Coordinates of C-alpha atoms in Angstrom, one line a residue:
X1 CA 7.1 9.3 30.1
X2 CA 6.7 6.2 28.0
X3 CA 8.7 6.8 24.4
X4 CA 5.8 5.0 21.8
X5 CA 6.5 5.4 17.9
X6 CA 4.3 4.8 14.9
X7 CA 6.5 2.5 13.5
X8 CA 9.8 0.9 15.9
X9 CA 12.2 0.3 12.7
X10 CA 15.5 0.8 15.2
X11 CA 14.1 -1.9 17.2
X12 CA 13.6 -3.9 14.0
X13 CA 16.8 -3.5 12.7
X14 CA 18.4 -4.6 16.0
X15 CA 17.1 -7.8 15.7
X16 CA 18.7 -8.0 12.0
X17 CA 21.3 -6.0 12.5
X18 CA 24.1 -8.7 11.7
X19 CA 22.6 -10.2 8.5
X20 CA 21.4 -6.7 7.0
X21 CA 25.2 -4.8 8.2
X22 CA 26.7 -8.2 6.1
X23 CA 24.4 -7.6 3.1
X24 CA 24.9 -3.8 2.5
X25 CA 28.8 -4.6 3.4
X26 CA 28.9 -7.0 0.2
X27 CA 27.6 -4.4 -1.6
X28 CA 30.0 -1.8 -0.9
X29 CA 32.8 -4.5 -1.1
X30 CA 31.8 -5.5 -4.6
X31 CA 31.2 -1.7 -5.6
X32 CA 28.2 -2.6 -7.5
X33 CA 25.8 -0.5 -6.8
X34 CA 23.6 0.2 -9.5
X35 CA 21.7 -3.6 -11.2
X36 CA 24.2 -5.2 -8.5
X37 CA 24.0 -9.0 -8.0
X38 CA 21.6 -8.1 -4.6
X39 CA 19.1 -6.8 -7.1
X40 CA 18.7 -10.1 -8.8
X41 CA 18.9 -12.1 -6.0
X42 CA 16.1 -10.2 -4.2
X43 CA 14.0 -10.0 -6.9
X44 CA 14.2 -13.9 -7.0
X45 CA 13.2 -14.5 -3.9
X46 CA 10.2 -12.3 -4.2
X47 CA 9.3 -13.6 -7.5
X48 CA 8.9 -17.4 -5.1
X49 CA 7.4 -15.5 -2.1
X50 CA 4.8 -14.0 -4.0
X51 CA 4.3 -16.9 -6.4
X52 CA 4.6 -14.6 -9.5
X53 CA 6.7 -15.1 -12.8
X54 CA 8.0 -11.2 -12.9
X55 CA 9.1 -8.4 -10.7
X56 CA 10.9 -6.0 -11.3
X57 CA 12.2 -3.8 -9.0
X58 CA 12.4 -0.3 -9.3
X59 CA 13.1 3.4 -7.8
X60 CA 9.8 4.1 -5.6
X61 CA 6.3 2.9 -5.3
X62 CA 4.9 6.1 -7.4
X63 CA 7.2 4.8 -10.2
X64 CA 6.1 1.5 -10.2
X65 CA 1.9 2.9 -10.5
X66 CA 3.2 5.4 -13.5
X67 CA 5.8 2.9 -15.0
X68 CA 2.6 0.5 -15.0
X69 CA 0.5 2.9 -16.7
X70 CA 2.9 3.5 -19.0
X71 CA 3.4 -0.2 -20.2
X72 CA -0.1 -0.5 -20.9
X73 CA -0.1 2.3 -23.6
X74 CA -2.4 4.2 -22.3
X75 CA -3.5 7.3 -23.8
X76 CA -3.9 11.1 -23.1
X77 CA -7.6 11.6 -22.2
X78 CA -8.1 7.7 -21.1
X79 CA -10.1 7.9 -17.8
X80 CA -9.1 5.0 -14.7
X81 CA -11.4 4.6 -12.2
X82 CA -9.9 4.4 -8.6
X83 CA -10.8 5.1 -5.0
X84 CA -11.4 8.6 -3.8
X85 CA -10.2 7.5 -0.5
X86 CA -6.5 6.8 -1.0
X87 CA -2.7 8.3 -1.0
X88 CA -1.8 11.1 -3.4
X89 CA 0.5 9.2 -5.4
X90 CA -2.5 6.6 -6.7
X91 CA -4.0 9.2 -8.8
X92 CA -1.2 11.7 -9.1
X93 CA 0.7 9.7 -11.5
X94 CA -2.7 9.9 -13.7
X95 CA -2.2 14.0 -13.8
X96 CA 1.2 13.6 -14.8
X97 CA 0.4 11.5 -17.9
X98 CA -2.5 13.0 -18.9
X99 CA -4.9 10.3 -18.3
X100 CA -8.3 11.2 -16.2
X101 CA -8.7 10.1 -12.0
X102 CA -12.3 8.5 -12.0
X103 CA -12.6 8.7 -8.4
X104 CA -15.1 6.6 -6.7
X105 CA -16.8 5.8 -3.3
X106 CA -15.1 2.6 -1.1
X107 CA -16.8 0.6 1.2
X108 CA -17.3 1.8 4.5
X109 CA -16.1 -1.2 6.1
X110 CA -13.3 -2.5 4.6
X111 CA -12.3 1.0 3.3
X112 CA -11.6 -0.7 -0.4
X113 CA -13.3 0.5 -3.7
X114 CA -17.2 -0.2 -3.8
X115 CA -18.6 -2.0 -6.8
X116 CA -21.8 -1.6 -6.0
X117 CA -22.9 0.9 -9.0
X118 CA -20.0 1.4 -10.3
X119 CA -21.0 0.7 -14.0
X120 CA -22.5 4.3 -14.0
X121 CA -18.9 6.0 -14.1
X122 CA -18.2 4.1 -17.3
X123 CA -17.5 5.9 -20.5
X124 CA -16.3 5.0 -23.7
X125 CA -12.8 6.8 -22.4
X126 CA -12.8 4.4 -19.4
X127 CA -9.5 1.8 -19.7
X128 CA -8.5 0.7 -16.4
X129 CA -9.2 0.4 -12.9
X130 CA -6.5 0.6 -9.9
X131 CA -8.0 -1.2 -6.5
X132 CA -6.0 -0.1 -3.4
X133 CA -5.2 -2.4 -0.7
X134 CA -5.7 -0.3 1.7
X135 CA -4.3 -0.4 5.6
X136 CA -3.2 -3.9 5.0
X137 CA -6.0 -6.2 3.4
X138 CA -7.4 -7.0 -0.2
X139 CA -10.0 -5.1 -2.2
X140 CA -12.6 -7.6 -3.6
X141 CA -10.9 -8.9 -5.9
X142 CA -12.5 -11.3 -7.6
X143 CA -15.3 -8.8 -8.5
X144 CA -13.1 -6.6 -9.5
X145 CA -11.6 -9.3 -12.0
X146 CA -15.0 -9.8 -13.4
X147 CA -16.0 -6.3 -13.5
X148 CA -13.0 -5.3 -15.8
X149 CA -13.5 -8.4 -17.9
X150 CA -16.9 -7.7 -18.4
X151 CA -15.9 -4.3 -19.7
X152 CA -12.4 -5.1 -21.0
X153 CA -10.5 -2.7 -18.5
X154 CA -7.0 -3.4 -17.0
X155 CA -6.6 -3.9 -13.4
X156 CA -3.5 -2.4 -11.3
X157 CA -3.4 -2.8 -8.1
X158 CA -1.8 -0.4 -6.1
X159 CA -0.3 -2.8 -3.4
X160 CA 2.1 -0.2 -1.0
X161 CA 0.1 -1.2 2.1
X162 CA -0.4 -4.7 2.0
X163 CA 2.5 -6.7 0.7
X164 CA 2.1 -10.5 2.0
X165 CA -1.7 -10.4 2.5
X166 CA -3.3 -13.3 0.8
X167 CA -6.9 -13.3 -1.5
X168 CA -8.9 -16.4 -1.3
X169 CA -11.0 -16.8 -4.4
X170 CA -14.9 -18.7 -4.3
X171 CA -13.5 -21.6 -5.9
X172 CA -10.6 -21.7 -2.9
X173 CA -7.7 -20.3 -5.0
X174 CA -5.4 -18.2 -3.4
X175 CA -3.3 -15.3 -4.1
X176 CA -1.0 -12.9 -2.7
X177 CA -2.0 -9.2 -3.9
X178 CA -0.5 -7.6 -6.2
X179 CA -0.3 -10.8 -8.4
X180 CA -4.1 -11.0 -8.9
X181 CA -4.6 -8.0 -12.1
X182 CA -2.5 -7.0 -15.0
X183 CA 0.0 -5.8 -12.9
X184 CA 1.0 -4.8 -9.4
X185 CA 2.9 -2.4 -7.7
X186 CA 4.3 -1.7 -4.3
X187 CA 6.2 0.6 -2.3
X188 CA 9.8 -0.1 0.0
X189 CA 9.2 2.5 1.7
X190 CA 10.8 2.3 5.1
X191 CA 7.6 2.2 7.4
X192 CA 6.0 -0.2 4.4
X193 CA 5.8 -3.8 6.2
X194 CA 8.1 -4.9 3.4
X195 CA 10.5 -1.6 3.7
X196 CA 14.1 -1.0 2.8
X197 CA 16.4 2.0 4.2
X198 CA 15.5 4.4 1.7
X199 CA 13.3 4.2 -1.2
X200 CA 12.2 1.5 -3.6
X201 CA 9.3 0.2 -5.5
X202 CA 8.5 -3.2 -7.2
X203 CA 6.2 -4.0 -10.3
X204 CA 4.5 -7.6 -10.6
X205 CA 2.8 -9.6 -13.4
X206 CA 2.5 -12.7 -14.7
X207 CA 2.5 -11.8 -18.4
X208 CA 5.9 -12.2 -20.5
X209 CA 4.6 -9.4 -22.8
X210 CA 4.2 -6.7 -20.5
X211 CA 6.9 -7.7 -18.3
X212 CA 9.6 -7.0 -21.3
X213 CA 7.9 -3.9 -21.4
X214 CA 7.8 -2.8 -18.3
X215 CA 11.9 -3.2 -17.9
X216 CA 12.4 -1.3 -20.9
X217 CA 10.4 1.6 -19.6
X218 CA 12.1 1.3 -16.2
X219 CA 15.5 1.2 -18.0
X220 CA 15.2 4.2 -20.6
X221 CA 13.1 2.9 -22.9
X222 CA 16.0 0.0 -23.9
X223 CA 16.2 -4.0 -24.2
X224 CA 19.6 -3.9 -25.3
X225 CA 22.0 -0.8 -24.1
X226 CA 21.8 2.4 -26.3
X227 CA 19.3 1.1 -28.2
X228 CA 16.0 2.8 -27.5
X229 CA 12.3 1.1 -28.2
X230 CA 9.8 3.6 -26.5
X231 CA 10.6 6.4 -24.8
X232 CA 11.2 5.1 -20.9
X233 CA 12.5 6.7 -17.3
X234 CA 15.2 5.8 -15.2
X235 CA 13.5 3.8 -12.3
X236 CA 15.8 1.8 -10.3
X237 CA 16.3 -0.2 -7.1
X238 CA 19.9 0.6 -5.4
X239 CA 21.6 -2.7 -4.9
X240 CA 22.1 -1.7 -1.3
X241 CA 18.5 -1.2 -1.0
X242 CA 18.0 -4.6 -2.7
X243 CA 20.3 -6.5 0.3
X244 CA 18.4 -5.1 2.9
X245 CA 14.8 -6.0 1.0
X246 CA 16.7 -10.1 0.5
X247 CA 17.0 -9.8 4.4
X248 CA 13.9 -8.7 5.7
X249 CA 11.8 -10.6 3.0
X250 CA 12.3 -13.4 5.0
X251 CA 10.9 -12.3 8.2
X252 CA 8.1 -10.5 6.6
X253 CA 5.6 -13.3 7.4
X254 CA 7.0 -13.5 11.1
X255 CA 6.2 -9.5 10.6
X256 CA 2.9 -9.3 9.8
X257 CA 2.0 -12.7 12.6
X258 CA 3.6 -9.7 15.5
X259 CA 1.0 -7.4 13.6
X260 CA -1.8 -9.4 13.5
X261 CA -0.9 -10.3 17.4
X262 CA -0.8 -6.4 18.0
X263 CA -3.7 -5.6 16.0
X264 CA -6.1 -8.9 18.1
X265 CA -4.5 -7.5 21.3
X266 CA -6.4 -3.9 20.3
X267 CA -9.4 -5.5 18.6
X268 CA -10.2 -7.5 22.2
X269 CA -9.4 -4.2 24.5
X270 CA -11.1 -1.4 22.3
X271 CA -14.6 -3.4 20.5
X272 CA -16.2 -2.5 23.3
X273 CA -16.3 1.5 23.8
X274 CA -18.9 3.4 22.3
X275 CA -17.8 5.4 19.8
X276 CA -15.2 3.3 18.3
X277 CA -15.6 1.0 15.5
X278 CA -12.5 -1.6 15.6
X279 CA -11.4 -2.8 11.6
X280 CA -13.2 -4.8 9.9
X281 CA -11.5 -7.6 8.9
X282 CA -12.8 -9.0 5.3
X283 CA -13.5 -12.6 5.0
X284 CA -11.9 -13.6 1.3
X285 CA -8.6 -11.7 2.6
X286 CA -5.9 -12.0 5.1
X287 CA -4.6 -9.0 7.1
X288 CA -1.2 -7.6 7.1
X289 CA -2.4 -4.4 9.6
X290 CA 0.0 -2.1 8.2
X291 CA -2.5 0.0 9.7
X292 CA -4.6 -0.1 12.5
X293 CA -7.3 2.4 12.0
X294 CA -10.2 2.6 13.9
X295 CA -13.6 4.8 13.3
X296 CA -14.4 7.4 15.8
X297 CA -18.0 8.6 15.9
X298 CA -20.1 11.4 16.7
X299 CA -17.0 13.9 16.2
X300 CA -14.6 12.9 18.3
X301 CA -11.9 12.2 16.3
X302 CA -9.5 15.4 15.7
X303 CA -10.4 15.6 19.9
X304 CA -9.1 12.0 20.3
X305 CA -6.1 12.8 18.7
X306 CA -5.0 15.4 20.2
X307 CA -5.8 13.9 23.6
X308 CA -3.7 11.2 22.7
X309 CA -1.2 13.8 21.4
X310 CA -1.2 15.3 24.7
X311 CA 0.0 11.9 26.6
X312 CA 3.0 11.7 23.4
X313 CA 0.9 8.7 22.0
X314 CA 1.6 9.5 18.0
X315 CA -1.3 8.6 15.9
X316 CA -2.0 9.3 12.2
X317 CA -5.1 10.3 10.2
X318 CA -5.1 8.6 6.7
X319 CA -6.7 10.2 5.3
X320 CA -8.0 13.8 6.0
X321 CA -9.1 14.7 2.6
X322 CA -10.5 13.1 0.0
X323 CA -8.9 13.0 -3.3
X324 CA -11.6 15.2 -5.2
X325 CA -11.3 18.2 -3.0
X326 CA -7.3 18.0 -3.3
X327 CA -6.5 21.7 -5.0
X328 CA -4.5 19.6 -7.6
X329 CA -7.0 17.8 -8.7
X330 CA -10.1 20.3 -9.3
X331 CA -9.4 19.9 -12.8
X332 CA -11.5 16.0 -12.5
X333 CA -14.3 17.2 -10.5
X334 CA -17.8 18.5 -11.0
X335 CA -18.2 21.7 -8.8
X336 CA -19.8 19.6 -5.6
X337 CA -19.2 16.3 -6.4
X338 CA -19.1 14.6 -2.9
X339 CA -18.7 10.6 -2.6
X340 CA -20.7 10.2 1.1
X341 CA -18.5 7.5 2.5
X342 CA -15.6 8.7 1.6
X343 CA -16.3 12.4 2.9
X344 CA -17.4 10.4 6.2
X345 CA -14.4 8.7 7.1
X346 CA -12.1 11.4 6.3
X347 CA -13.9 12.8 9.6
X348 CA -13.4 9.4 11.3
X349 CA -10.7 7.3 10.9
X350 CA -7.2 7.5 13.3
X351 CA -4.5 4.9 12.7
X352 CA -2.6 3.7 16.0
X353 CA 1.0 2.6 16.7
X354 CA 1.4 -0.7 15.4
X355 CA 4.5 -2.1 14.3
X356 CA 6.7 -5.5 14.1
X357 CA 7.8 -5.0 17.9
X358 CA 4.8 -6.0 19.6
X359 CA 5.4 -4.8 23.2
X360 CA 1.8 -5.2 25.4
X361 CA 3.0 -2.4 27.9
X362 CA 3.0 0.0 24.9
X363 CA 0.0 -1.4 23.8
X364 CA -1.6 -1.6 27.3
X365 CA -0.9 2.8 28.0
X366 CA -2.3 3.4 24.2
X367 CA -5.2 1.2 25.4
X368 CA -5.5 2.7 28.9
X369 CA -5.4 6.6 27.7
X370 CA -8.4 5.9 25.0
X371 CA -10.2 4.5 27.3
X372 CA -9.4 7.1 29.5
X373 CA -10.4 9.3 27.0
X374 CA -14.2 8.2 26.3
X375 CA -14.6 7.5 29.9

C-alpha cells in the first residue's frame, strides 16, 4: 500500500543532503558548538530574508513567545488578549509568568483572531495582544496595528506556522510576518516550513532597545559575561542547528512555491464536494500552507479521519479543543464561557499531507479516497 507522510523531511534532506552533511561537518570540525560562527551567519541571512534589523535565535519557539514577554516587562496580573483557537504553547508561556490568557474568538475563515468586538475584552489590566499566523497565512495585520495603537498595547506575533508569508498593507507596503509588531517569534521545529533537525526558535524586531534586551534575557540576564542586568534564561540555538537553518533558508521560498503547488492541486480536486470547505486564502496575505486544513460539515469529520486512517492516509486535527476548556487553563475562564467559532471548528477542521515533495500520485490517492469517502 502507498507509504504517505504528513510531512516527507527524508525526502527533503535528500535533496540537500551534501550542503547540509558539509555544514554540520564544519561545525563539528571547528568544535564550536555553542554561539558558533554558523549561528551568526544564519542569523544574517535571515535578518536580509526577512528584511528585519534583529533576530536572534534561540532554544525553541515557546522560548522565543516567553523570552518576548519577558523583554517587554510585563507584569504579574497583566492580561494579553490572544486567540482561543491556537497551540498550547501561545498562551502557556502566559501561565508560567503569571500574566492573564484573554482568549478570544478567530474568524471562521481565515482561522486568525477576529477584531470584530474585540474592544469589549479590554481592561485597564490589558497590555498586549499576540496574533497567530495560523496554518501558514497572516492575521489582519494592519487592524491589528491600529487596534493596539489605539489602546497602546504591544503586538507579538506568534509566527511558528507561517515563516516566509508576506502581508500587503492598503497603502501597498509589504511585509514578511513576524516583522510587522513589537516583536516576532517563530519556531525550527523540524516539520515547521523553516525547520532544523532538532529544536530552535528565533525572536524578530526592529527596535535597538528591545533587541539588547531580548539577548540579555536569552543569555542569563547578561550584556557583558558574568555581569548580570535582569534576571534572564538560557535560550540558545545549537550551532549545528544553526548550519542546517543557513542551508535550508535558501530553499525556503522554492518550499513554500511546492506547497502552494500542492495545496492549488487539492483546492481544484476537492472545492467541489459537499461537505468540504477548501481554505480560504486571505487577500492582504500570501500563503505558505504549512497546513492544509479543510472544514468538514454536518459531522463528518472524526468519521473522515478515521476512514482515511483506515487507507494509512495520516491526517491531523489542529485543533481538537479550544484553549478555554484546556484543564490547565480553567483558572482564565468563566464557568461556560464558549467562543462559537472557535468551539465550531474544533469539530471541523482536518489538516492533510502536504509537504515540500510535491508528488501528484500521493496527492491523487489522498484525493481519490475522500472522494471516495463522501461519495
Amino acid at each position: 500500500m502507498m507509504k504517505i507522510q504528513m510531512v516527507d523531511l527524508k525526502n527533503q534532506y535528500e535533496k540537500i543532503k551534501e550542503e547540509v552533511n558539509a555544514g554540520i561537518q564544519n561545525c563539528l570540525d571547528n568544535t564550536a558548538f555553542i554561539n558558533g560562527p554558523a549561528v551568526k551567519e544564519f542569523q544574517q541571512d535571515f535578518e536580509k530574508y526577512l528584511g528585519v534589523k534583529h533576530v536572534i535565535p534561540c532554544a525553541n519557539g515557546t522560548d522565543a513567545l516567553q523570552i518576548a514577554m519577558m523583554a517587554l516587562d510585563l507584569k504579574p496580573g497583566d492580561e494579553i488578549i490572544c486567540p482561543a483557537f491556537t497551540y498550547v504553547a501561545t498562551a502557556e508561556v502566559m501561565g508560567l509568568l503569571g500574566l492573564k490568557p484573554i482568549m478570544v474568538d478567530v474568524n471562521e475563515n481565515t482561522f486568525d483572531i477576529e477584531l470584530e468586538g474585540l474592544e469589549k475584552y479590554l481592561t485597564p489590566n490589558t497590555k498586549a495582544i499576540v496574533p497567530v499566523h495560523l496554518y501558514g497565512q497572516s492575521a489582519d495585520m494592519e487592524k491589528i496595528l491600529a487596534f493596539a495603537e489605539k489602546h497602546n498595547l504591544f503586538v507579538i506575533e506568534d509566527n511558528a506556522q507561517a515563516i516566509g508569508s508576506d502581508y500587503t498593507f492598503s497603502d501597498g507596503n509589504v511585509k514578511k510576518t513576524g516583522t510587522i509588531g513589537h516583536i516576532g517569534c517563530t519556531s525550527f521545529f523540524p516539520s515547521k516550513n523553516l525547520g532544523c533537525y532538532g529544536d530552535g526558535g528565533a525572536l524578530m524586531t526592529n527596535d535597538d532597545d528591545l533587541a539588547l534586551k531580548i539577548r540579555m534575557i536569552a543569555n542569563h540576564g547578561q550584556e557583558k559575561k558574568y555581569y548580570h542586568k535582569v534576571l534572564g534564561c538560557n535560550s540558545r540555538l545549537d550551532t549545528i542547528q544553526a548550519a542546517v537553518l543557513k542551508v535550508k533558508l535558501k530553499y525556503l521560498d522554492e518550499y513554500s512555491a511546492s506547497r502552494n503547488k500542492m495545496a492549488t492541486y487539492y483546492d481544484e480536486n476537492l472545492a467541489g464536494i459537499a461537505d468540504i470547505e477548501i481554505p480560504a486564502r486571505a487577500q492582504n496575505s500570501t500563503h505558505v500552507f504549512h497546513q492544509y486544513t479543510l472544514k468538514v460539515k454536518n459531522g463528518k469529520r472524526d468519521e473522515l479521519q478515521k476512514f482515511l486512517g483506515e487507507k494509512n492516509i495520516p491526517s491531523m486535527i489542529y485543533y481538537p479543543l479550544p484553549l478555554y476548556k484546556q484543564e490547565a487553563f480553567q483558572q482564565y475562564v468563566a464557568e461556560g464561557f464558549t467562543l462559537p467559532v472557535t468551539e465550531k471548528l474544533c469539530s471541523e477542521v482536518i489538516s492533510l499531507p502536504i509537504h515540500t515533495e510535491f508528488d501528484k500520485e500521493a496527492s491523487d490517492f489522498v484525493i481519490s479516497e475522500i472522494k471516495n469517502f463522501f461519495n
